mmCIF file of N, CA and C in Angstrom:
data_model
loop_
_atom_site.group_PDB
_atom_site.id
_atom_site.type_symbol
_atom_site.label_atom_id
_atom_site.label_comp_id
_atom_site.label_asym_id
_atom_site.label_seq_id
_atom_site.Cartn_x
_atom_site.Cartn_y
_atom_site.Cartn_z
ATOM 1 N N MET I 1 -16.731 -30.314 -14.876
ATOM 2 C CA MET I 1 -17.708 -30.603 -13.857
ATOM 3 C C MET I 1 -17.004 -30.495 -12.501
ATOM 4 N N ILE I 2 -17.708 -29.916 -11.496
ATOM 5 C CA ILE I 2 -17.168 -29.839 -10.141
ATOM 6 C C ILE I 2 -18.234 -30.289 -9.148
ATOM 7 N N HIS I 3 -17.788 -30.641 -7.974
ATOM 8 C CA HIS I 3 -18.699 -31.075 -6.920
ATOM 9 C C HIS I 3 -19.340 -29.844 -6.276
ATOM 10 N N ILE I 4 -20.590 -29.972 -5.871
ATOM 11 C CA ILE I 4 -21.326 -28.867 -5.267
ATOM 12 C C ILE I 4 -20.649 -28.354 -3.996
ATOM 13 N N ASN I 5 -19.971 -29.240 -3.250
ATOM 14 C CA ASN I 5 -19.282 -28.809 -2.032
ATOM 15 C C ASN I 5 -18.179 -27.802 -2.338
ATOM 16 N N LEU I 6 -17.448 -28.038 -3.417
ATOM 17 C CA LEU I 6 -16.396 -27.113 -3.809
ATOM 18 C C LEU I 6 -16.992 -25.764 -4.187
ATOM 19 N N LEU I 7 -18.041 -25.790 -4.959
ATOM 20 C CA LEU I 7 -18.718 -24.559 -5.349
ATOM 21 C C LEU I 7 -19.245 -23.819 -4.125
ATOM 22 N N PHE I 8 -19.854 -24.557 -3.207
ATOM 23 C CA PHE I 8 -20.381 -23.953 -1.987
ATOM 24 C C PHE I 8 -19.267 -23.312 -1.165
ATOM 25 N N GLU I 9 -18.165 -24.024 -0.991
ATOM 26 C CA GLU I 9 -17.052 -23.493 -0.198
ATOM 27 C C GLU I 9 -16.513 -22.197 -0.798
ATOM 28 N N GLU I 10 -16.462 -22.138 -2.112
ATOM 29 C CA GLU I 10 -15.939 -20.946 -2.775
ATOM 30 C C GLU I 10 -16.931 -19.788 -2.759
ATOM 31 N N MET I 11 -18.220 -20.082 -2.694
ATOM 32 C CA MET I 11 -19.241 -19.046 -2.843
ATOM 33 C C MET I 11 -20.052 -18.761 -1.583
ATOM 34 N N LYS I 12 -19.816 -19.451 -0.482
ATOM 35 C CA LYS I 12 -20.721 -19.360 0.664
ATOM 36 C C LYS I 12 -20.835 -17.949 1.237
ATOM 37 N N GLU I 13 -19.754 -17.166 1.240
ATOM 38 C CA GLU I 13 -19.843 -15.803 1.757
ATOM 39 C C GLU I 13 -20.783 -14.961 0.897
ATOM 40 N N PHE I 14 -20.632 -15.070 -0.421
ATOM 41 C CA PHE I 14 -21.488 -14.316 -1.335
ATOM 42 C C PHE I 14 -22.942 -14.780 -1.235
ATOM 43 N N LEU I 15 -23.117 -16.088 -1.142
ATOM 44 C CA LEU I 15 -24.467 -16.642 -1.053
ATOM 45 C C LEU I 15 -25.192 -16.152 0.192
ATOM 46 N N LEU I 16 -24.523 -16.202 1.320
ATOM 47 C CA LEU I 16 -25.129 -15.735 2.563
ATOM 48 C C LEU I 16 -25.483 -14.260 2.468
ATOM 49 N N TYR I 17 -24.577 -13.464 1.955
ATOM 50 C CA TYR I 17 -24.823 -12.026 1.818
ATOM 51 C C TYR I 17 -26.040 -11.773 0.929
ATOM 52 N N ASP I 18 -26.084 -12.438 -0.221
ATOM 53 C CA ASP I 18 -27.201 -12.254 -1.145
ATOM 54 C C ASP I 18 -28.521 -12.729 -0.557
ATOM 55 N N LEU I 19 -28.517 -13.877 0.104
ATOM 56 C CA LEU I 19 -29.748 -14.396 0.715
ATOM 57 C C LEU I 19 -30.269 -13.465 1.806
ATOM 58 N N MET I 20 -29.378 -12.974 2.625
ATOM 59 C CA MET I 20 -29.808 -12.073 3.694
ATOM 60 C C MET I 20 -30.289 -10.742 3.127
ATOM 61 N N GLN I 21 -29.661 -10.294 2.065
ATOM 62 C CA GLN I 21 -30.062 -9.041 1.436
ATOM 63 C C GLN I 21 -31.466 -9.154 0.846
ATOM 64 N N VAL I 22 -31.796 -10.289 0.265
ATOM 65 C CA VAL I 22 -33.117 -10.528 -0.315
ATOM 66 C C VAL I 22 -34.199 -10.523 0.763
ATOM 67 N N GLU I 23 -33.856 -10.979 1.958
ATOM 68 C CA GLU I 23 -34.819 -11.040 3.060
ATOM 69 C C GLU I 23 -35.298 -9.660 3.501
ATOM 70 N N LYS I 24 -34.555 -8.635 3.183
ATOM 71 C CA LYS I 24 -34.911 -7.258 3.543
ATOM 72 C C LYS I 24 -35.164 -7.126 5.044
ATOM 73 N N ASP I 25 -34.280 -7.691 5.806
ATOM 74 C CA ASP I 25 -34.364 -7.629 7.266
ATOM 75 C C ASP I 25 -34.271 -6.167 7.705
ATOM 76 N N VAL I 26 -35.169 -5.731 8.547
ATOM 77 C CA VAL I 26 -35.182 -4.338 8.990
ATOM 78 C C VAL I 26 -34.090 -4.053 10.017
ATOM 79 N N GLU I 27 -33.440 -5.081 10.539
ATOM 80 C CA GLU I 27 -32.381 -4.881 11.523
ATOM 81 C C GLU I 27 -31.036 -4.557 10.884
ATOM 82 N N PHE I 28 -30.877 -4.871 9.601
ATOM 83 C CA PHE I 28 -29.586 -4.703 8.952
ATOM 84 C C PHE I 28 -29.714 -3.949 7.640
ATOM 85 N N LYS I 29 -28.610 -3.275 7.269
ATOM 86 C CA LYS I 29 -28.475 -2.664 5.950
ATOM 87 C C LYS I 29 -27.274 -3.323 5.285
ATOM 88 N N PHE I 30 -27.470 -3.710 4.045
ATOM 89 C CA PHE I 30 -26.409 -4.360 3.296
ATOM 90 C C PHE I 30 -25.799 -3.321 2.367
ATOM 91 N N ILE I 31 -24.716 -2.759 2.816
ATOM 92 C CA ILE I 31 -24.112 -1.605 2.177
ATOM 93 C C ILE I 31 -23.391 -1.980 0.895
ATOM 94 N N ARG I 32 -22.400 -2.817 1.052
ATOM 95 C CA ARG I 32 -21.588 -3.297 -0.055
ATOM 96 C C ARG I 32 -20.843 -4.513 0.464
ATOM 97 N N TYR I 33 -20.871 -5.585 -0.284
ATOM 98 C CA TYR I 33 -20.209 -6.802 0.172
ATOM 99 C C TYR I 33 -18.772 -6.478 0.546
ATOM 100 N N PRO I 34 -18.312 -6.892 1.684
ATOM 101 C CA PRO I 34 -18.873 -7.772 2.704
ATOM 102 C C PRO I 34 -19.446 -7.039 3.913
ATOM 103 N N LEU I 35 -19.733 -5.750 3.794
ATOM 104 C CA LEU I 35 -20.129 -4.962 4.956
ATOM 105 C C LEU I 35 -21.628 -4.989 5.202
ATOM 106 N N VAL I 36 -21.992 -5.197 6.460
ATOM 107 C CA VAL I 36 -23.381 -5.172 6.914
ATOM 108 C C VAL I 36 -23.424 -4.228 8.104
ATOM 109 N N ALA I 37 -24.409 -3.341 8.137
ATOM 110 C CA ALA I 37 -24.541 -2.393 9.244
ATOM 111 C C ALA I 37 -25.887 -2.584 9.921
ATOM 112 N N LEU I 38 -25.945 -2.183 11.166
ATOM 113 C CA LEU I 38 -27.234 -2.150 11.848
ATOM 114 C C LEU I 38 -28.100 -1.101 11.173
ATOM 115 N N ALA I 39 -29.383 -1.309 11.149
ATOM 116 C CA ALA I 39 -30.294 -0.421 10.426
ATOM 117 C C ALA I 39 -30.212 1.018 10.920
ATOM 118 N N ASN I 40 -29.972 1.212 12.207
ATOM 119 C CA ASN I 40 -29.938 2.574 12.753
ATOM 120 C C ASN I 40 -28.540 3.189 12.720
ATOM 121 N N GLN I 41 -27.598 2.528 12.088
ATOM 122 C CA GLN I 41 -26.218 2.991 12.037
ATOM 123 C C GLN I 41 -26.007 3.894 10.831
ATOM 124 N N ASP I 42 -25.254 4.998 11.046
ATOM 125 C CA ASP I 42 -24.887 5.871 9.940
ATOM 126 C C ASP I 42 -23.834 5.145 9.111
ATOM 127 N N TRP I 43 -24.103 4.902 7.849
ATOM 128 C CA TRP I 43 -23.222 4.054 7.055
ATOM 129 C C TRP I 43 -22.703 4.702 5.781
ATOM 130 N N GLU I 44 -22.975 5.977 5.554
ATOM 131 C CA GLU I 44 -22.534 6.605 4.306
ATOM 132 C C GLU I 44 -21.017 6.525 4.125
ATOM 133 N N GLU I 45 -20.281 6.689 5.221
ATOM 134 C CA GLU I 45 -18.823 6.664 5.149
ATOM 135 C C GLU I 45 -18.246 5.344 5.648
ATOM 136 N N LEU I 46 -19.064 4.316 5.744
ATOM 137 C CA LEU I 46 -18.630 3.050 6.317
ATOM 138 C C LEU I 46 -17.887 2.201 5.294
ATOM 139 N N ASN I 47 -16.642 1.920 5.586
ATOM 140 C CA ASN I 47 -15.850 0.962 4.829
ATOM 141 C C ASN I 47 -14.766 0.441 5.763
ATOM 142 N N LEU I 48 -14.040 -0.550 5.339
ATOM 143 C CA LEU I 48 -13.048 -1.153 6.230
ATOM 144 C C LEU I 48 -11.918 -0.197 6.577
ATOM 145 N N TYR I 49 -11.648 0.774 5.712
ATOM 146 C CA TYR I 49 -10.620 1.767 6.022
ATOM 147 C C TYR I 49 -11.061 2.638 7.195
ATOM 148 N N THR I 50 -12.245 3.230 7.079
ATOM 149 C CA THR I 50 -12.703 4.132 8.138
ATOM 150 C C THR I 50 -12.991 3.387 9.431
ATOM 151 N N VAL I 51 -13.506 2.179 9.335
ATOM 152 C CA VAL I 51 -13.792 1.391 10.537
ATOM 153 C C VAL I 51 -12.489 1.046 11.259
ATOM 154 N N THR I 52 -11.450 0.684 10.520
ATOM 155 C CA THR I 52 -10.162 0.356 11.130
ATOM 156 C C THR I 52 -9.518 1.592 11.740
ATOM 157 N N GLU I 53 -9.553 2.704 11.022
ATOM 158 C CA GLU I 53 -9.012 3.945 11.573
ATOM 159 C C GLU I 53 -9.746 4.335 12.852
ATOM 160 N N GLN I 54 -11.063 4.191 12.846
ATOM 161 C CA GLN I 54 -11.864 4.522 14.023
ATOM 162 C C GLN I 54 -11.516 3.603 15.194
ATOM 163 N N TYR I 55 -11.322 2.335 14.919
ATOM 164 C CA TYR I 55 -10.963 1.378 15.973
ATOM 165 C C TYR I 55 -9.644 1.781 16.635
ATOM 166 N N ILE I 56 -8.634 2.101 15.831
ATOM 167 C CA ILE I 56 -7.329 2.487 16.376
ATOM 168 C C ILE I 56 -7.448 3.800 17.139
ATOM 169 N N LEU I 57 -8.225 4.739 16.630
ATOM 170 C CA LEU I 57 -8.451 6.006 17.332
ATOM 171 C C LEU I 57 -9.096 5.768 18.688
ATOM 172 N N GLU I 58 -10.104 4.915 18.736
ATOM 173 C CA GLU I 58 -10.836 4.661 19.976
ATOM 174 C C GLU I 58 -9.980 3.991 21.048
ATOM 175 N N GLN I 59 -8.891 3.335 20.654
ATOM 176 C CA GLN I 59 -8.015 2.710 21.650
ATOM 177 C C GLN I 59 -7.281 3.768 22.468
ATOM 178 N N GLY I 60 -7.043 4.934 21.887
ATOM 179 C CA GLY I 60 -6.448 6.054 22.604
ATOM 180 C C GLY I 60 -4.942 5.975 22.792
ATOM 181 N N VAL I 61 -4.335 4.860 22.482
ATOM 182 C CA VAL I 61 -2.894 4.654 22.655
ATOM 183 C C VAL I 61 -2.382 3.819 21.487
ATOM 184 N N GLU I 62 -1.086 3.460 21.564
ATOM 185 C CA GLU I 62 -0.525 2.566 20.558
ATOM 186 C C GLU I 62 -1.237 1.219 20.626
ATOM 187 N N VAL I 63 -1.468 0.640 19.466
ATOM 188 C CA VAL I 63 -2.181 -0.635 19.390
ATOM 189 C C VAL I 63 -1.283 -1.647 18.679
ATOM 190 N N PRO I 64 -1.021 -2.795 19.311
ATOM 191 C CA PRO I 64 -0.205 -3.821 18.647
ATOM 192 C C PRO I 64 -0.868 -4.319 17.365
ATOM 193 N N ARG I 65 -0.049 -4.612 16.380
ATOM 194 C CA ARG I 65 -0.552 -5.113 15.098
ATOM 195 C C ARG I 65 -1.420 -6.349 15.294
ATOM 196 N N GLU I 66 -0.985 -7.253 16.190
ATOM 197 C CA GLU I 66 -1.734 -8.488 16.411
ATOM 198 C C GLU I 66 -3.157 -8.198 16.882
ATOM 199 N N GLN I 67 -3.311 -7.167 17.705
ATOM 200 C CA GLN I 67 -4.637 -6.819 18.222
ATOM 201 C C GLN I 67 -5.539 -6.320 17.107
ATOM 202 N N VAL I 68 -5.016 -5.442 16.255
ATOM 203 C CA VAL I 68 -5.815 -4.911 15.144
ATOM 204 C C VAL I 68 -6.139 -6.027 14.160
ATOM 205 N N TRP I 69 -5.158 -6.859 13.865
ATOM 206 C CA TRP I 69 -5.363 -7.967 12.935
ATOM 207 C C TRP I 69 -6.432 -8.917 13.464
ATOM 208 N N HIS I 70 -6.350 -9.262 14.748
ATOM 209 C CA HIS I 70 -7.336 -10.162 15.359
ATOM 210 C C HIS I 70 -8.729 -9.542 15.295
ATOM 211 N N TRP I 71 -8.845 -8.272 15.619
ATOM 212 C CA TRP I 71 -10.135 -7.579 15.583
ATOM 213 C C TRP I 71 -10.724 -7.607 14.171
ATOM 214 N N LEU I 72 -9.886 -7.305 13.180
ATOM 215 C CA LEU I 72 -10.373 -7.288 11.793
ATOM 216 C C LEU I 72 -10.792 -8.670 11.306
ATOM 217 N N THR I 73 -9.957 -9.663 11.546
ATOM 218 C CA THR I 73 -10.226 -10.984 10.980
ATOM 219 C C THR I 73 -11.202 -11.808 11.804
ATOM 220 N N GLU I 74 -11.081 -11.755 13.120
ATOM 221 C CA GLU I 74 -11.921 -12.597 13.974
ATOM 222 C C GLU I 74 -13.258 -11.946 14.320
ATOM 223 N N GLU I 75 -13.251 -10.655 14.621
ATOM 224 C CA GLU I 75 -14.487 -10.004 15.044
ATOM 225 C C GLU I 75 -15.287 -9.436 13.880
ATOM 226 N N LEU I 76 -14.590 -8.888 12.878
ATOM 227 C CA LEU I 76 -15.308 -8.347 11.717
ATOM 228 C C LEU I 76 -15.406 -9.348 10.576
ATOM 229 N N GLY I 77 -14.521 -10.334 10.567
ATOM 230 C CA GLY I 77 -14.546 -11.330 9.503
ATOM 231 C C GLY I 77 -13.880 -10.888 8.220
ATOM 232 N N ALA I 78 -13.014 -9.878 8.304
ATOM 233 C CA ALA I 78 -12.313 -9.402 7.111
ATOM 234 C C ALA I 78 -11.233 -10.405 6.707
ATOM 235 N N ARG I 79 -10.783 -10.285 5.492
ATOM 236 C CA ARG I 79 -9.718 -11.159 5.003
ATOM 237 C C ARG I 79 -8.387 -10.755 5.632
ATOM 238 N N GLU I 80 -7.443 -11.681 5.635
ATOM 239 C CA GLU I 80 -6.154 -11.447 6.283
ATOM 240 C C GLU I 80 -5.380 -10.291 5.658
ATOM 241 N N ALA I 81 -5.521 -10.061 4.371
ATOM 242 C CA ALA I 81 -4.780 -8.999 3.687
ATOM 243 C C ALA I 81 -5.366 -7.614 3.929
ATOM 244 N N THR I 82 -6.536 -7.536 4.534
ATOM 245 C CA THR I 82 -7.218 -6.257 4.718
ATOM 246 C C THR I 82 -6.385 -5.271 5.510
ATOM 247 N N LEU I 83 -5.773 -5.711 6.594
ATOM 248 C CA LEU I 83 -5.002 -4.801 7.437
ATOM 249 C C LEU I 83 -3.874 -4.148 6.652
ATOM 250 N N ASP I 84 -3.154 -4.916 5.869
ATOM 251 C CA ASP I 84 -2.060 -4.344 5.082
ATOM 252 C C ASP I 84 -2.579 -3.322 4.074
ATOM 253 N N LEU I 85 -3.717 -3.592 3.462
ATOM 254 C CA LEU I 85 -4.305 -2.638 2.514
ATOM 255 C C LEU I 85 -4.709 -1.348 3.211
ATOM 256 N N VAL I 86 -5.335 -1.480 4.373
ATOM 257 C CA VAL I 86 -5.766 -0.297 5.127
ATOM 258 C C VAL I 86 -4.555 0.532 5.522
ATOM 259 N N LEU I 87 -3.563 -0.106 6.096
ATOM 260 C CA LEU I 87 -2.393 0.617 6.596
ATOM 261 C C LEU I 87 -1.592 1.261 5.474
ATOM 262 N N ALA I 88 -1.534 0.622 4.331
ATOM 263 C CA ALA I 88 -0.800 1.185 3.199
ATOM 264 C C ALA I 88 -1.478 2.429 2.636
ATOM 265 N N ASN I 89 -2.782 2.546 2.831
ATOM 266 C CA ASN I 89 -3.528 3.660 2.249
ATOM 267 C C ASN I 89 -3.973 4.713 3.249
ATOM 268 N N SER I 90 -3.725 4.506 4.521
ATOM 269 C CA SER I 90 -4.185 5.447 5.537
ATOM 270 C C SER I 90 -3.166 6.555 5.769
ATOM 271 N N LYS I 91 -3.660 7.778 5.835
ATOM 272 C CA LYS I 91 -2.816 8.918 6.177
ATOM 273 C C LYS I 91 -2.963 9.283 7.652
ATOM 274 N N ASP I 92 -3.837 8.554 8.353
ATOM 275 C CA ASP I 92 -4.104 8.867 9.756
ATOM 276 C C ASP I 92 -3.531 7.848 10.729
ATOM 277 N N ILE I 93 -2.969 6.766 10.231
ATOM 278 C CA ILE I 93 -2.408 5.729 11.090
ATOM 279 C C ILE I 93 -0.889 5.734 10.921
ATOM 280 N N PHE I 94 -0.191 5.816 12.054
ATOM 281 C CA PHE I 94 1.270 5.825 12.050
ATOM 282 C C PHE I 94 1.797 4.529 12.651
ATOM 283 N N PHE I 95 2.927 4.083 12.133
ATOM 284 C CA PHE I 95 3.546 2.820 12.533
ATOM 285 C C PHE I 95 4.692 3.084 13.504
ATOM 286 N N TYR I 96 4.728 2.316 14.579
ATOM 287 C CA TYR I 96 5.853 2.300 15.514
ATOM 288 C C TYR I 96 6.546 0.963 15.364
ATOM 289 N N THR I 97 7.856 0.941 15.518
ATOM 290 C CA THR I 97 8.571 -0.331 15.409
ATOM 291 C C THR I 97 8.884 -0.926 16.774
ATOM 292 N N ARG I 98 7.987 -0.727 17.720
ATOM 293 C CA ARG I 98 8.127 -1.392 19.015
ATOM 294 C C ARG I 98 7.350 -2.692 18.972
ATOM 295 N N GLY I 99 7.750 -3.624 19.821
ATOM 296 C CA GLY I 99 7.043 -4.901 19.858
ATOM 297 C C GLY I 99 7.517 -5.811 18.742
ATOM 298 N N GLN I 100 7.047 -7.035 18.786
ATOM 299 C CA GLN I 100 7.489 -8.030 17.809
ATOM 300 C C GLN I 100 7.046 -7.684 16.393
ATOM 301 N N TYR I 101 5.812 -7.203 16.239
ATOM 302 C CA TYR I 101 5.283 -6.915 14.905
ATOM 303 C C TYR I 101 5.002 -5.440 14.682
ATOM 304 N N GLY I 102 5.347 -4.599 15.628
ATOM 305 C CA GLY I 102 5.088 -3.179 15.490
ATOM 306 C C GLY I 102 3.744 -2.797 16.074
ATOM 307 N N GLU I 103 3.582 -1.502 16.263
ATOM 308 C CA GLU I 103 2.349 -0.968 16.820
ATOM 309 C C GLU I 103 1.890 0.199 15.965
ATOM 310 N N TYR I 104 0.620 0.542 16.121
ATOM 311 C CA TYR I 104 0.029 1.616 15.343
ATOM 312 C C TYR I 104 -0.649 2.605 16.272
ATOM 313 N N ILE I 105 -0.660 3.863 15.842
ATOM 314 C CA ILE I 105 -1.345 4.896 16.606
ATOM 315 C C ILE I 105 -2.017 5.842 15.619
ATOM 316 N N HIS I 106 -3.158 6.369 16.016
ATOM 317 C CA HIS I 106 -3.898 7.305 15.169
ATOM 318 C C HIS I 106 -3.281 8.695 15.289
ATOM 319 N N ARG I 107 -3.314 9.422 14.214
ATOM 320 C CA ARG I 107 -2.780 10.785 14.147
ATOM 321 C C ARG I 107 -3.299 11.655 15.298
ATOM 322 N N ILE I 108 -4.562 11.554 15.621
ATOM 323 C CA ILE I 108 -5.164 12.377 16.677
ATOM 324 C C ILE I 108 -4.596 11.999 18.045
ATOM 325 N N ASN I 109 -4.431 10.707 18.308
ATOM 326 C CA ASN I 109 -3.871 10.272 19.590
ATOM 327 C C ASN I 109 -2.409 10.676 19.733
ATOM 328 N N LEU I 110 -1.719 10.796 18.639
ATOM 329 C CA LEU I 110 -0.327 11.224 18.629
ATOM 330 C C LEU I 110 -0.224 12.747 18.735
ATOM 331 N N GLU I 111 -1.351 13.417 18.561
ATOM 332 C CA GLU I 111 -1.421 14.884 18.526
ATOM 333 C C GLU I 111 -0.560 15.433 17.388
ATOM 334 N N TRP I 112 -0.581 14.700 16.277
ATOM 335 C CA TRP I 112 0.167 15.088 15.089
ATOM 336 C C TRP I 112 -0.707 16.004 14.246
ATOM 337 N N THR I 113 -0.219 17.226 14.020
ATOM 338 C CA THR I 113 -0.989 18.216 13.272
ATOM 339 C C THR I 113 -0.291 18.539 11.956
ATOM 340 N N GLU I 114 -0.994 19.243 11.110
ATOM 341 C CA GLU I 114 -0.406 19.671 9.843
ATOM 342 C C GLU I 114 0.760 20.624 10.106
ATOM 343 N N GLU I 115 0.624 21.444 11.137
ATOM 344 C CA GLU I 115 1.702 22.366 11.504
ATOM 345 C C GLU I 115 2.973 21.596 11.895
ATOM 346 N N LYS I 116 2.819 20.568 12.706
ATOM 347 C CA LYS I 116 3.973 19.749 13.099
ATOM 348 C C LYS I 116 4.575 19.042 11.891
ATOM 349 N N GLU I 117 3.726 18.589 10.990
ATOM 350 C CA GLU I 117 4.213 17.928 9.782
ATOM 351 C C GLU I 117 5.025 18.893 8.934
ATOM 352 N N ASN I 118 4.529 20.120 8.781
ATOM 353 C CA ASN I 118 5.253 21.130 8.008
ATOM 354 C C ASN I 118 6.581 21.491 8.665
ATOM 355 N N GLN I 119 6.600 21.586 10.000
ATOM 356 C CA GLN I 119 7.848 21.866 10.714
ATOM 357 C C GLN I 119 8.868 20.759 10.461
ATOM 358 N N LEU I 120 8.415 19.522 10.499
ATOM 359 C CA LEU I 120 9.311 18.396 10.246
ATOM 360 C C LEU I 120 9.846 18.443 8.816
ATOM 361 N N LEU I 121 8.974 18.721 7.865
ATOM 362 C CA LEU I 121 9.405 18.802 6.468
ATOM 363 C C LEU I 121 10.407 19.933 6.258
ATOM 364 N N ASP I 122 10.190 21.075 6.929
ATOM 365 C CA ASP I 122 11.142 22.186 6.839
ATOM 366 C C ASP I 122 12.486 21.798 7.445
ATOM 367 N N TRP I 123 12.437 21.066 8.555
ATOM 368 C CA TRP I 123 13.656 20.683 9.257
ATOM 369 C C TRP I 123 14.497 19.706 8.439
ATOM 370 N N VAL I 124 13.842 18.729 7.808
ATOM 371 C CA VAL I 124 14.597 17.745 7.028
ATOM 372 C C VAL I 124 14.902 18.228 5.616
ATOM 373 N N GLY I 125 14.202 19.258 5.178
ATOM 374 C CA GLY I 125 14.365 19.743 3.812
ATOM 375 C C GLY I 125 15.447 20.697 3.668
#
């Protein structure tokens, strides 16, 4: 037996998502837990990976890890481990070891092309 408060604390995110999804609000689309999009938003490719990559791209420069982490956890409500998962699986985000925790830049902002990558591989190979 457990207290309802414990159950609520463990399930409140899922409960809210399910309740809002049942309401069929025309302002939102419930894509896949935990993601919610505005009804007029293109969401076929929407996931935390693409949203994070897009955020870093839109900054146009190197972005401190703390800034990306804060944006993901505080503004989007993602879990703390999300950033590490995104960065470990992204081929478009590069890590710099400047700053206390490092910085990230998008491949496009770095002007990193497949040709440059091949030149580097030839040079080190």
